[in-house]
């Protein structure tokens, strides 16, 4: 099957989706900056944007799961990914950790576990779907951004402390850095979904011949 990048229509879709993600990011940054002084917890606005982006990822992975036979390992894998993203979106939107006992509120170690499991999940996803190069590169770039975001996020816990800015500003910077890698993953997932759909259409066309 020809590379998806050779199809001008798909290139347009990729470009449009990428521009849409960039616009969403800029709007989020503008809103957070606009209301930073007016709200003591202005990082909440960034968290809601992250929750929306992660929820979109959960929806994309759920759609990908439906492209595989029922009870197949591939569908179970994508179900698990979708469920995990849904839990993360709920955490961003409702601050579940903050509502729990304070002994469990510091999630630095959980973040480290997630960071360690992420490349395994990305590898399995790309291997299962025979991902195109564009999707693979987006996933790799997303993980690099995630590592940088983790360095910022872990700077307010037991591991080390970053005191360059106030705690509220650090929270905002953390959430904005998270949105960068989340959107990069979203772009990779959208490329992967288009690849799967086009592969299915090509298979169906060959079967009719």
mmCIF file with all atom_site columns, C-alpha atoms in Angstrom:
data_model
loop_
_atom_site.group_PDB
_atom_site.id
_atom_site.type_symbol
_atom_site.label_atom_id
_atom_site.label_alt_id
_atom_site.label_comp_id
_atom_site.label_asym_id
_atom_site.label_entity_id
_atom_site.label_seq_id
_atom_site.pdbx_PDB_ins_code
_atom_site.Cartn_x
_atom_site.Cartn_y
_atom_site.Cartn_z
_atom_site.occupancy
_atom_site.B_iso_or_equiv
_atom_site.pdbx_formal_charge
_atom_site.auth_seq_id
_atom_site.auth_comp_id
_atom_site.auth_asym_id
_atom_site.auth_atom_id
_atom_site.pdbx_PDB_model_num
ATOM 1   C CA . UNK A 1 1   ? 0.000   0.000   0.000  1.00 0.00 ? 1   UNK A CA 1
ATOM 2   C CA . UNK A 1 2   ? 1.289   3.445   -0.844 1.00 0.00 ? 2   UNK A CA 1
ATOM 3   C CA . UNK A 1 3   ? 2.516   5.662   1.957  1.00 0.00 ? 3   UNK A CA 1
ATOM 4   C CA . UNK A 1 4   ? -0.211  7.821   3.428  1.00 0.00 ? 4   UNK A CA 1
ATOM 5   C CA . UNK A 1 5   ? 1.974   10.879  2.922  1.00 0.00 ? 5   UNK A CA 1
ATOM 6   C CA . UNK A 1 6   ? 1.670   10.393  -0.850 1.00 0.00 ? 6   UNK A CA 1
ATOM 7   C CA . UNK A 1 7   ? -2.057  11.155  -0.663 1.00 0.00 ? 7   UNK A CA 1
ATOM 8   C CA . UNK A 1 8   ? -2.653  14.912  -0.884 1.00 0.00 ? 8   UNK A CA 1
ATOM 9   C CA . UNK A 1 9   ? -6.059  14.625  0.826  1.00 0.00 ? 9   UNK A CA 1
ATOM 10  C CA . UNK A 1 10  ? -4.516  12.927  3.851  1.00 0.00 ? 10  UNK A CA 1
ATOM 11  C CA . UNK A 1 11  ? -1.713  15.465  3.983  1.00 0.00 ? 11  UNK A CA 1
ATOM 12  C CA . UNK A 1 12  ? -4.394  18.140  4.154  1.00 0.00 ? 12  UNK A CA 1
ATOM 13  C CA . UNK A 1 13  ? -6.099  16.289  7.013  1.00 0.00 ? 13  UNK A CA 1
ATOM 14  C CA . UNK A 1 14  ? -2.815  15.965  8.900  1.00 0.00 ? 14  UNK A CA 1
ATOM 15  C CA . UNK A 1 15  ? -2.055  19.639  8.388  1.00 0.00 ? 15  UNK A CA 1
ATOM 16  C CA . UNK A 1 16  ? -5.544  20.730  9.445  1.00 0.00 ? 16  UNK A CA 1
ATOM 17  C CA . UNK A 1 17  ? -5.471  18.631  12.589 1.00 0.00 ? 17  UNK A CA 1
ATOM 18  C CA . UNK A 1 18  ? -2.002  19.904  13.481 1.00 0.00 ? 18  UNK A CA 1
ATOM 19  C CA . UNK A 1 19  ? -3.102  23.515  12.992 1.00 0.00 ? 19  UNK A CA 1
ATOM 20  C CA . UNK A 1 20  ? -6.187  22.860  15.107 1.00 0.00 ? 20  UNK A CA 1
ATOM 21  C CA . UNK A 1 21  ? -4.047  21.504  17.953 1.00 0.00 ? 21  UNK A CA 1
ATOM 22  C CA . UNK A 1 22  ? -1.716  24.498  17.710 1.00 0.00 ? 22  UNK A CA 1
ATOM 23  C CA . UNK A 1 23  ? -4.658  26.926  17.848 1.00 0.00 ? 23  UNK A CA 1
ATOM 24  C CA . UNK A 1 24  ? -6.099  25.079  20.854 1.00 0.00 ? 24  UNK A CA 1
ATOM 25  C CA . UNK A 1 25  ? -2.738  25.349  22.622 1.00 0.00 ? 25  UNK A CA 1
ATOM 26  C CA . UNK A 1 26  ? -2.406  29.084  21.905 1.00 0.00 ? 26  UNK A CA 1
ATOM 27  C CA . UNK A 1 27  ? -5.961  29.767  23.087 1.00 0.00 ? 27  UNK A CA 1
ATOM 28  C CA . UNK A 1 28  ? -5.262  27.841  26.289 1.00 0.00 ? 28  UNK A CA 1
ATOM 29  C CA . UNK A 1 29  ? -2.071  29.848  26.901 1.00 0.00 ? 29  UNK A CA 1
ATOM 30  C CA . UNK A 1 30  ? -3.905  33.128  26.237 1.00 0.00 ? 30  UNK A CA 1
ATOM 31  C CA . UNK A 1 31  ? -6.775  32.292  28.605 1.00 0.00 ? 31  UNK A CA 1
ATOM 32  C CA . UNK A 1 32  ? -4.421  31.181  31.377 1.00 0.00 ? 32  UNK A CA 1
ATOM 33  C CA . UNK A 1 33  ? -2.302  34.341  30.962 1.00 0.00 ? 33  UNK A CA 1
ATOM 34  C CA . UNK A 1 34  ? -5.390  36.559  30.825 1.00 0.00 ? 34  UNK A CA 1
ATOM 35  C CA . UNK A 1 35  ? -6.845  35.247  34.086 1.00 0.00 ? 35  UNK A CA 1
ATOM 36  C CA . UNK A 1 36  ? -3.626  34.389  35.924 1.00 0.00 ? 36  UNK A CA 1
ATOM 37  C CA . UNK A 1 37  ? -3.738  37.417  38.210 1.00 0.00 ? 37  UNK A CA 1
ATOM 38  C CA . UNK A 1 38  ? -7.494  37.262  38.691 1.00 0.00 ? 38  UNK A CA 1
ATOM 39  C CA . UNK A 1 39  ? -7.558  33.648  39.915 1.00 0.00 ? 39  UNK A CA 1
ATOM 40  C CA . UNK A 1 40  ? -5.524  32.232  42.762 1.00 0.00 ? 40  UNK A CA 1
ATOM 41  C CA . UNK A 1 41  ? -5.802  28.774  41.239 1.00 0.00 ? 41  UNK A CA 1
ATOM 42  C CA . UNK A 1 42  ? -5.404  29.779  37.613 1.00 0.00 ? 42  UNK A CA 1
ATOM 43  C CA . UNK A 1 43  ? -3.751  26.454  36.865 1.00 0.00 ? 43  UNK A CA 1
ATOM 44  C CA . UNK A 1 44  ? -7.260  24.985  37.022 1.00 0.00 ? 44  UNK A CA 1
ATOM 45  C CA . UNK A 1 45  ? -7.930  26.453  33.568 1.00 0.00 ? 45  UNK A CA 1
ATOM 46  C CA . UNK A 1 46  ? -4.907  24.642  32.144 1.00 0.00 ? 46  UNK A CA 1
ATOM 47  C CA . UNK A 1 47  ? -5.966  21.431  33.859 1.00 0.00 ? 47  UNK A CA 1
ATOM 48  C CA . UNK A 1 48  ? -9.381  21.586  32.199 1.00 0.00 ? 48  UNK A CA 1
ATOM 49  C CA . UNK A 1 49  ? -7.688  21.978  28.816 1.00 0.00 ? 49  UNK A CA 1
ATOM 50  C CA . UNK A 1 50  ? -5.503  18.958  29.588 1.00 0.00 ? 50  UNK A CA 1
ATOM 51  C CA . UNK A 1 51  ? -8.571  16.959  30.611 1.00 0.00 ? 51  UNK A CA 1
ATOM 52  C CA . UNK A 1 52  ? -10.265 17.822  27.307 1.00 0.00 ? 52  UNK A CA 1
ATOM 53  C CA . UNK A 1 53  ? -7.157  16.821  25.325 1.00 0.00 ? 53  UNK A CA 1
ATOM 54  C CA . UNK A 1 54  ? -6.736  13.542  27.212 1.00 0.00 ? 54  UNK A CA 1
ATOM 55  C CA . UNK A 1 55  ? -10.453 12.810  26.814 1.00 0.00 ? 55  UNK A CA 1
ATOM 56  C CA . UNK A 1 56  ? -10.036 13.282  23.069 1.00 0.00 ? 56  UNK A CA 1
ATOM 57  C CA . UNK A 1 57  ? -7.183  10.767  23.183 1.00 0.00 ? 57  UNK A CA 1
ATOM 58  C CA . UNK A 1 58  ? -9.427  8.300   25.024 1.00 0.00 ? 58  UNK A CA 1
ATOM 59  C CA . UNK A 1 59  ? -12.043 8.688   22.286 1.00 0.00 ? 59  UNK A CA 1
ATOM 60  C CA . UNK A 1 60  ? -9.462  8.154   19.526 1.00 0.00 ? 60  UNK A CA 1
ATOM 61  C CA . UNK A 1 61  ? -8.108  5.000   21.157 1.00 0.00 ? 61  UNK A CA 1
ATOM 62  C CA . UNK A 1 62  ? -11.643 3.710   21.624 1.00 0.00 ? 62  UNK A CA 1
ATOM 63  C CA . UNK A 1 63  ? -12.311 4.207   17.902 1.00 0.00 ? 63  UNK A CA 1
ATOM 64  C CA . UNK A 1 64  ? -9.040  2.430   17.095 1.00 0.00 ? 64  UNK A CA 1
ATOM 65  C CA . UNK A 1 65  ? -10.081 -0.510  19.285 1.00 0.00 ? 65  UNK A CA 1
ATOM 66  C CA . UNK A 1 66  ? -13.260 -0.931  17.226 1.00 0.00 ? 66  UNK A CA 1
ATOM 67  C CA . UNK A 1 67  ? -11.178 -1.579  14.102 1.00 0.00 ? 67  UNK A CA 1
ATOM 68  C CA . UNK A 1 68  ? -10.068 -4.941  15.547 1.00 0.00 ? 68  UNK A CA 1
ATOM 69  C CA . UNK A 1 69  ? -12.040 -8.178  15.998 1.00 0.00 ? 69  UNK A CA 1
ATOM 70  C CA . UNK A 1 70  ? -13.912 -8.621  19.251 1.00 0.00 ? 70  UNK A CA 1
ATOM 71  C CA . UNK A 1 71  ? -11.930 -10.364 22.023 1.00 0.00 ? 71  UNK A CA 1
ATOM 72  C CA . UNK A 1 72  ? -8.679  -9.938  20.112 1.00 0.00 ? 72  UNK A CA 1
ATOM 73  C CA . UNK A 1 73  ? -5.543  -8.930  21.998 1.00 0.00 ? 73  UNK A CA 1
ATOM 74  C CA . UNK A 1 74  ? -5.323  -5.752  19.953 1.00 0.00 ? 74  UNK A CA 1
ATOM 75  C CA . UNK A 1 75  ? -8.820  -4.662  20.975 1.00 0.00 ? 75  UNK A CA 1
ATOM 76  C CA . UNK A 1 76  ? -8.115  -5.477  24.640 1.00 0.00 ? 76  UNK A CA 1
ATOM 77  C CA . UNK A 1 77  ? -4.907  -3.455  24.464 1.00 0.00 ? 77  UNK A CA 1
ATOM 78  C CA . UNK A 1 78  ? -6.675  -0.391  23.093 1.00 0.00 ? 78  UNK A CA 1
ATOM 79  C CA . UNK A 1 79  ? -9.499  -0.819  25.617 1.00 0.00 ? 79  UNK A CA 1
ATOM 80  C CA . UNK A 1 80  ? -6.902  -0.718  28.395 1.00 0.00 ? 80  UNK A CA 1
ATOM 81  C CA . UNK A 1 81  ? -5.263  2.384   26.908 1.00 0.00 ? 81  UNK A CA 1
ATOM 82  C CA . UNK A 1 82  ? -8.625  4.109   26.528 1.00 0.00 ? 82  UNK A CA 1
ATOM 83  C CA . UNK A 1 83  ? -9.572  3.304   30.127 1.00 0.00 ? 83  UNK A CA 1
ATOM 84  C CA . UNK A 1 84  ? -6.226  4.591   31.398 1.00 0.00 ? 84  UNK A CA 1
ATOM 85  C CA . UNK A 1 85  ? -6.641  7.848   29.488 1.00 0.00 ? 85  UNK A CA 1
ATOM 86  C CA . UNK A 1 86  ? -10.163 8.225   30.840 1.00 0.00 ? 86  UNK A CA 1
ATOM 87  C CA . UNK A 1 87  ? -8.848  7.885   34.396 1.00 0.00 ? 87  UNK A CA 1
ATOM 88  C CA . UNK A 1 88  ? -6.148  10.482  33.665 1.00 0.00 ? 88  UNK A CA 1
ATOM 89  C CA . UNK A 1 89  ? -8.712  12.877  32.187 1.00 0.00 ? 89  UNK A CA 1
ATOM 90  C CA . UNK A 1 90  ? -10.878 12.493  35.302 1.00 0.00 ? 90  UNK A CA 1
ATOM 91  C CA . UNK A 1 91  ? -7.874  13.197  37.482 1.00 0.00 ? 91  UNK A CA 1
ATOM 92  C CA . UNK A 1 92  ? -7.096  16.391  35.568 1.00 0.00 ? 92  UNK A CA 1
ATOM 93  C CA . UNK A 1 93  ? -10.709 17.595  35.615 1.00 0.00 ? 93  UNK A CA 1
ATOM 94  C CA . UNK A 1 94  ? -11.704 16.684  39.177 1.00 0.00 ? 94  UNK A CA 1
ATOM 95  C CA . UNK A 1 95  ? -8.387  16.572  41.110 1.00 0.00 ? 95  UNK A CA 1
ATOM 96  C CA . UNK A 1 96  ? -9.141  13.125  42.465 1.00 0.00 ? 96  UNK A CA 1
ATOM 97  C CA . UNK A 1 97  ? -5.729  12.870  44.114 1.00 0.00 ? 97  UNK A CA 1
ATOM 98  C CA . UNK A 1 98  ? -6.225  16.135  45.978 1.00 0.00 ? 98  UNK A CA 1
ATOM 99  C CA . UNK A 1 99  ? -9.546  14.933  47.337 1.00 0.00 ? 99  UNK A CA 1
ATOM 100 C CA . UNK A 1 100 ? -7.986  11.805  48.798 1.00 0.00 ? 100 UNK A CA 1
ATOM 101 C CA . UNK A 1 101 ? -6.054  11.521  52.044 1.00 0.00 ? 101 UNK A CA 1
ATOM 102 C CA . UNK A 1 102 ? -2.951  13.719  51.958 1.00 0.00 ? 102 UNK A CA 1
ATOM 103 C CA . UNK A 1 103 ? -0.774  10.648  52.441 1.00 0.00 ? 103 UNK A CA 1
ATOM 104 C CA . UNK A 1 104 ? -1.784  9.635   48.919 1.00 0.00 ? 104 UNK A CA 1
ATOM 105 C CA . UNK A 1 105 ? -1.925  13.112  47.397 1.00 0.00 ? 105 UNK A CA 1
ATOM 106 C CA . UNK A 1 106 ? 1.749   13.292  46.354 1.00 0.00 ? 106 UNK A CA 1
ATOM 107 C CA . UNK A 1 107 ? 1.653   11.473  43.017 1.00 0.00 ? 107 UNK A CA 1
ATOM 108 C CA . UNK A 1 108 ? 5.316   11.937  42.026 1.00 0.00 ? 108 UNK A CA 1
ATOM 109 C CA . UNK A 1 109 ? 6.051   8.231   42.228 1.00 0.00 ? 109 UNK A CA 1
ATOM 110 C CA . UNK A 1 110 ? 2.906   7.385   40.288 1.00 0.00 ? 110 UNK A CA 1
ATOM 111 C CA . UNK A 1 111 ? 4.062   9.830   37.609 1.00 0.00 ? 111 UNK A CA 1
ATOM 112 C CA . UNK A 1 112 ? 7.417   8.044   37.456 1.00 0.00 ? 112 UNK A CA 1
ATOM 113 C CA . UNK A 1 113 ? 5.679   4.690   37.003 1.00 0.00 ? 113 UNK A CA 1
ATOM 114 C CA . UNK A 1 114 ? 3.529   6.138   34.213 1.00 0.00 ? 114 UNK A CA 1
ATOM 115 C CA . UNK A 1 115 ? 6.624   7.639   32.587 1.00 0.00 ? 115 UNK A CA 1
ATOM 116 C CA . UNK A 1 116 ? 8.365   4.263   32.720 1.00 0.00 ? 116 UNK A CA 1
ATOM 117 C CA . UNK A 1 117 ? 5.385   2.399   31.231 1.00 0.00 ? 117 UNK A CA 1
ATOM 118 C CA . UNK A 1 118 ? 4.722   4.942   28.470 1.00 0.00 ? 118 UNK A CA 1
ATOM 119 C CA . UNK A 1 119 ? 7.471   3.836   26.030 1.00 0.00 ? 119 UNK A CA 1
ATOM 120 C CA . UNK A 1 120 ? 6.328   0.229   26.419 1.00 0.00 ? 120 UNK A CA 1
ATOM 121 C CA . UNK A 1 121 ? 2.780   1.204   25.519 1.00 0.00 ? 121 UNK A CA 1
ATOM 122 C CA . UNK A 1 122 ? 3.953   3.321   22.598 1.00 0.00 ? 122 UNK A CA 1
ATOM 123 C CA . UNK A 1 123 ? 6.082   0.480   21.256 1.00 0.00 ? 123 UNK A CA 1
ATOM 124 C CA . UNK A 1 124 ? 3.210   -2.005  21.501 1.00 0.00 ? 124 UNK A CA 1
ATOM 125 C CA . UNK A 1 125 ? 0.798   0.411   19.825 1.00 0.00 ? 125 UNK A CA 1
ATOM 126 C CA . UNK A 1 126 ? 3.133   1.082   16.909 1.00 0.00 ? 126 UNK A CA 1
ATOM 127 C CA . UNK A 1 127 ? 4.000   -2.606  16.549 1.00 0.00 ? 127 UNK A CA 1
ATOM 128 C CA . UNK A 1 128 ? 0.376   -3.827  16.665 1.00 0.00 ? 128 UNK A CA 1
ATOM 129 C CA . UNK A 1 129 ? -0.774  -1.304  14.068 1.00 0.00 ? 129 UNK A CA 1
ATOM 130 C CA . UNK A 1 130 ? 2.382   -1.325  11.894 1.00 0.00 ? 130 UNK A CA 1
ATOM 131 C CA . UNK A 1 131 ? 2.360   2.439   12.393 1.00 0.00 ? 131 UNK A CA 1
ATOM 132 C CA . UNK A 1 132 ? 3.519   4.747   9.583  1.00 0.00 ? 132 UNK A CA 1
ATOM 133 C CA . UNK A 1 133 ? 6.659   6.801   10.083 1.00 0.00 ? 133 UNK A CA 1
ATOM 134 C CA . UNK A 1 134 ? 4.778   10.028  10.759 1.00 0.00 ? 134 UNK A CA 1
ATOM 135 C CA . UNK A 1 135 ? 2.859   8.460   13.650 1.00 0.00 ? 135 UNK A CA 1
ATOM 136 C CA . UNK A 1 136 ? 6.005   6.827   15.067 1.00 0.00 ? 136 UNK A CA 1
ATOM 137 C CA . UNK A 1 137 ? 7.931   10.102  14.947 1.00 0.00 ? 137 UNK A CA 1
ATOM 138 C CA . UNK A 1 138 ? 5.053   11.928  16.640 1.00 0.00 ? 138 UNK A CA 1
ATOM 139 C CA . UNK A 1 139 ? 5.012   9.334   19.421 1.00 0.00 ? 139 UNK A CA 1
ATOM 140 C CA . UNK A 1 140 ? 8.773   9.646   19.891 1.00 0.00 ? 140 UNK A CA 1
ATOM 141 C CA . UNK A 1 141 ? 8.595   13.426  20.008 1.00 0.00 ? 141 UNK A CA 1
ATOM 142 C CA . UNK A 1 142 ? 5.682   13.234  22.420 1.00 0.00 ? 142 UNK A CA 1
ATOM 143 C CA . UNK A 1 143 ? 7.714   11.076  24.786 1.00 0.00 ? 143 UNK A CA 1
ATOM 144 C CA . UNK A 1 144 ? 10.621  13.538  24.667 1.00 0.00 ? 144 UNK A CA 1
ATOM 145 C CA . UNK A 1 145 ? 8.218   16.350  25.579 1.00 0.00 ? 145 UNK A CA 1
ATOM 146 C CA . UNK A 1 146 ? 6.762   14.149  28.317 1.00 0.00 ? 146 UNK A CA 1
ATOM 147 C CA . UNK A 1 147 ? 10.205  13.663  29.855 1.00 0.00 ? 147 UNK A CA 1
ATOM 148 C CA . UNK A 1 148 ? 10.816  17.421  29.919 1.00 0.00 ? 148 UNK A CA 1
ATOM 149 C CA . UNK A 1 149 ? 7.371   17.958  31.434 1.00 0.00 ? 149 UNK A CA 1
ATOM 150 C CA . UNK A 1 150 ? 8.099   15.351  34.100 1.00 0.00 ? 150 UNK A CA 1
ATOM 151 C CA . UNK A 1 151 ? 11.289  17.206  35.064 1.00 0.00 ? 151 UNK A CA 1
ATOM 152 C CA . UNK A 1 152 ? 9.177   20.295  35.747 1.00 0.00 ? 152 UNK A CA 1
ATOM 153 C CA . UNK A 1 153 ? 6.348   18.422  37.438 1.00 0.00 ? 153 UNK A CA 1
ATOM 154 C CA . UNK A 1 154 ? 8.596   16.479  39.827 1.00 0.00 ? 154 UNK A CA 1
ATOM 155 C CA . UNK A 1 155 ? 10.220  19.713  41.017 1.00 0.00 ? 155 UNK A CA 1
ATOM 156 C CA . UNK A 1 156 ? 7.599   20.272  43.724 1.00 0.00 ? 156 UNK A CA 1
ATOM 157 C CA . UNK A 1 157 ? 7.786   16.960  45.535 1.00 0.00 ? 157 UNK A CA 1
ATOM 158 C CA . UNK A 1 158 ? 10.033  14.698  47.543 1.00 0.00 ? 158 UNK A CA 1
ATOM 159 C CA . UNK A 1 159 ? 12.593  14.083  44.794 1.00 0.00 ? 159 UNK A CA 1
ATOM 160 C CA . UNK A 1 160 ? 13.792  17.674  44.338 1.00 0.00 ? 160 UNK A CA 1
ATOM 161 C CA . UNK A 1 161 ? 12.493  21.206  44.616 1.00 0.00 ? 161 UNK A CA 1
ATOM 162 C CA . UNK A 1 162 ? 12.481  23.979  42.011 1.00 0.00 ? 162 UNK A CA 1
ATOM 163 C CA . UNK A 1 163 ? 11.990  27.393  43.620 1.00 0.00 ? 163 UNK A CA 1
ATOM 164 C CA . UNK A 1 164 ? 12.626  29.658  40.638 1.00 0.00 ? 164 UNK A CA 1
ATOM 165 C CA . UNK A 1 165 ? 8.994   30.814  40.507 1.00 0.00 ? 165 UNK A CA 1
ATOM 166 C CA . UNK A 1 166 ? 5.975   30.881  42.763 1.00 0.00 ? 166 UNK A CA 1
ATOM 167 C CA . UNK A 1 167 ? 4.051   27.652  43.302 1.00 0.00 ? 167 UNK A CA 1
ATOM 168 C CA . UNK A 1 168 ? 1.035   28.865  41.305 1.00 0.00 ? 168 UNK A CA 1
ATOM 169 C CA . UNK A 1 169 ? 3.188   29.801  38.293 1.00 0.00 ? 169 UNK A CA 1
ATOM 170 C CA . UNK A 1 170 ? 5.025   26.478  38.505 1.00 0.00 ? 170 UNK A CA 1
ATOM 171 C CA . UNK A 1 171 ? 1.680   24.651  38.480 1.00 0.00 ? 171 UNK A CA 1
ATOM 172 C CA . UNK A 1 172 ? 0.623   26.568  35.380 1.00 0.00 ? 172 UNK A CA 1
ATOM 173 C CA . UNK A 1 173 ? 3.926   25.859  33.609 1.00 0.00 ? 173 UNK A CA 1
ATOM 174 C CA . UNK A 1 174 ? 3.587   22.186  34.499 1.00 0.00 ? 174 UNK A CA 1
ATOM 175 C CA . UNK A 1 175 ? 0.085   21.959  33.030 1.00 0.00 ? 175 UNK A CA 1
ATOM 176 C CA . UNK A 1 176 ? 1.061   23.844  29.870 1.00 0.00 ? 176 UNK A CA 1
ATOM 177 C CA . UNK A 1 177 ? 4.084   21.568  29.379 1.00 0.00 ? 177 UNK A CA 1
ATOM 178 C CA . UNK A 1 178 ? 1.753   18.595  29.803 1.00 0.00 ? 178 UNK A CA 1
ATOM 179 C CA . UNK A 1 179 ? -0.558  19.951  27.109 1.00 0.00 ? 179 UNK A CA 1
ATOM 180 C CA . UNK A 1 180 ? 2.382   20.083  24.681 1.00 0.00 ? 180 UNK A CA 1
ATOM 181 C CA . UNK A 1 181 ? 3.142   16.372  24.899 1.00 0.00 ? 181 UNK A CA 1
ATOM 182 C CA . UNK A 1 182 ? -0.530  15.390  25.129 1.00 0.00 ? 182 UNK A CA 1
ATOM 183 C CA . UNK A 1 183 ? -1.254  17.216  21.876 1.00 0.00 ? 183 UNK A CA 1
ATOM 184 C CA . UNK A 1 184 ? 1.790   15.620  20.243 1.00 0.00 ? 184 UNK A CA 1
ATOM 185 C CA . UNK A 1 185 ? 0.440   12.200  21.207 1.00 0.00 ? 185 UNK A CA 1
ATOM 186 C CA . UNK A 1 186 ? -2.984  13.226  19.876 1.00 0.00 ? 186 UNK A CA 1
ATOM 187 C CA . UNK A 1 187 ? -1.454  14.062  16.522 1.00 0.00 ? 187 UNK A CA 1
ATOM 188 C CA . UNK A 1 188 ? 0.279   10.677  16.465 1.00 0.00 ? 188 UNK A CA 1
ATOM 189 C CA . UNK A 1 189 ? -2.955  8.889   17.368 1.00 0.00 ? 189 UNK A CA 1
ATOM 190 C CA . UNK A 1 190 ? -4.878  10.711  14.643 1.00 0.00 ? 190 UNK A CA 1
ATOM 191 C CA . UNK A 1 191 ? -2.238  9.692   12.073 1.00 0.00 ? 191 UNK A CA 1
ATOM 192 C CA . UNK A 1 192 ? -2.429  6.128   13.350 1.00 0.00 ? 192 UNK A CA 1
ATOM 193 C CA . UNK A 1 193 ? -6.223  6.052   13.121 1.00 0.00 ? 193 UNK A CA 1
ATOM 194 C CA . UNK A 1 194 ? -6.177  7.359   9.543  1.00 0.00 ? 194 UNK A CA 1
ATOM 195 C CA . UNK A 1 195 ? -3.577  4.749   8.661  1.00 0.00 ? 195 UNK A CA 1
ATOM 196 C CA . UNK A 1 196 ? -5.762  1.970   10.098 1.00 0.00 ? 196 UNK A CA 1
ATOM 197 C CA . UNK A 1 197 ? -8.873  3.216   8.285  1.00 0.00 ? 197 UNK A CA 1
ATOM 198 C CA . UNK A 1 198 ? -7.069  3.498   4.950  1.00 0.00 ? 198 UNK A CA 1
ATOM 199 C CA . UNK A 1 199 ? -5.524  0.066   5.440  1.00 0.00 ? 199 UNK A CA 1
ATOM 200 C CA . UNK A 1 200 ? -8.992  -1.365  6.046  1.00 0.00 ? 200 UNK A CA 1
ATOM 201 C CA . UNK A 1 201 ? -10.340 0.282   2.897  1.00 0.00 ? 201 UNK A CA 1
ATOM 202 C CA . UNK A 1 202 ? -7.413  -1.059  0.861  1.00 0.00 ? 202 UNK A CA 1
ATOM 203 C CA . UNK A 1 203 ? -7.959  -4.565  2.244  1.00 0.00 ? 203 UNK A CA 1
ATOM 204 C CA . UNK A 1 204 ? -11.659 -4.440  1.440  1.00 0.00 ? 204 UNK A CA 1
ATOM 205 C CA . UNK A 1 205 ? -10.897 -3.231  -2.093 1.00 0.00 ? 205 UNK A CA 1
ATOM 206 C CA . UNK A 1 206 ? -8.468  -6.089  -2.646 1.00 0.00 ? 206 UNK A CA 1
ATOM 207 C CA . UNK A 1 207 ? -10.997 -8.597  -1.318 1.00 0.00 ? 207 UNK A CA 1
ATOM 208 C CA . UNK A 1 208 ? -13.584 -7.462  -3.881 1.00 0.00 ? 208 UNK A CA 1
ATOM 209 C CA . UNK A 1 209 ? -11.234 -8.077  -6.772 1.00 0.00 ? 209 UNK A CA 1
#
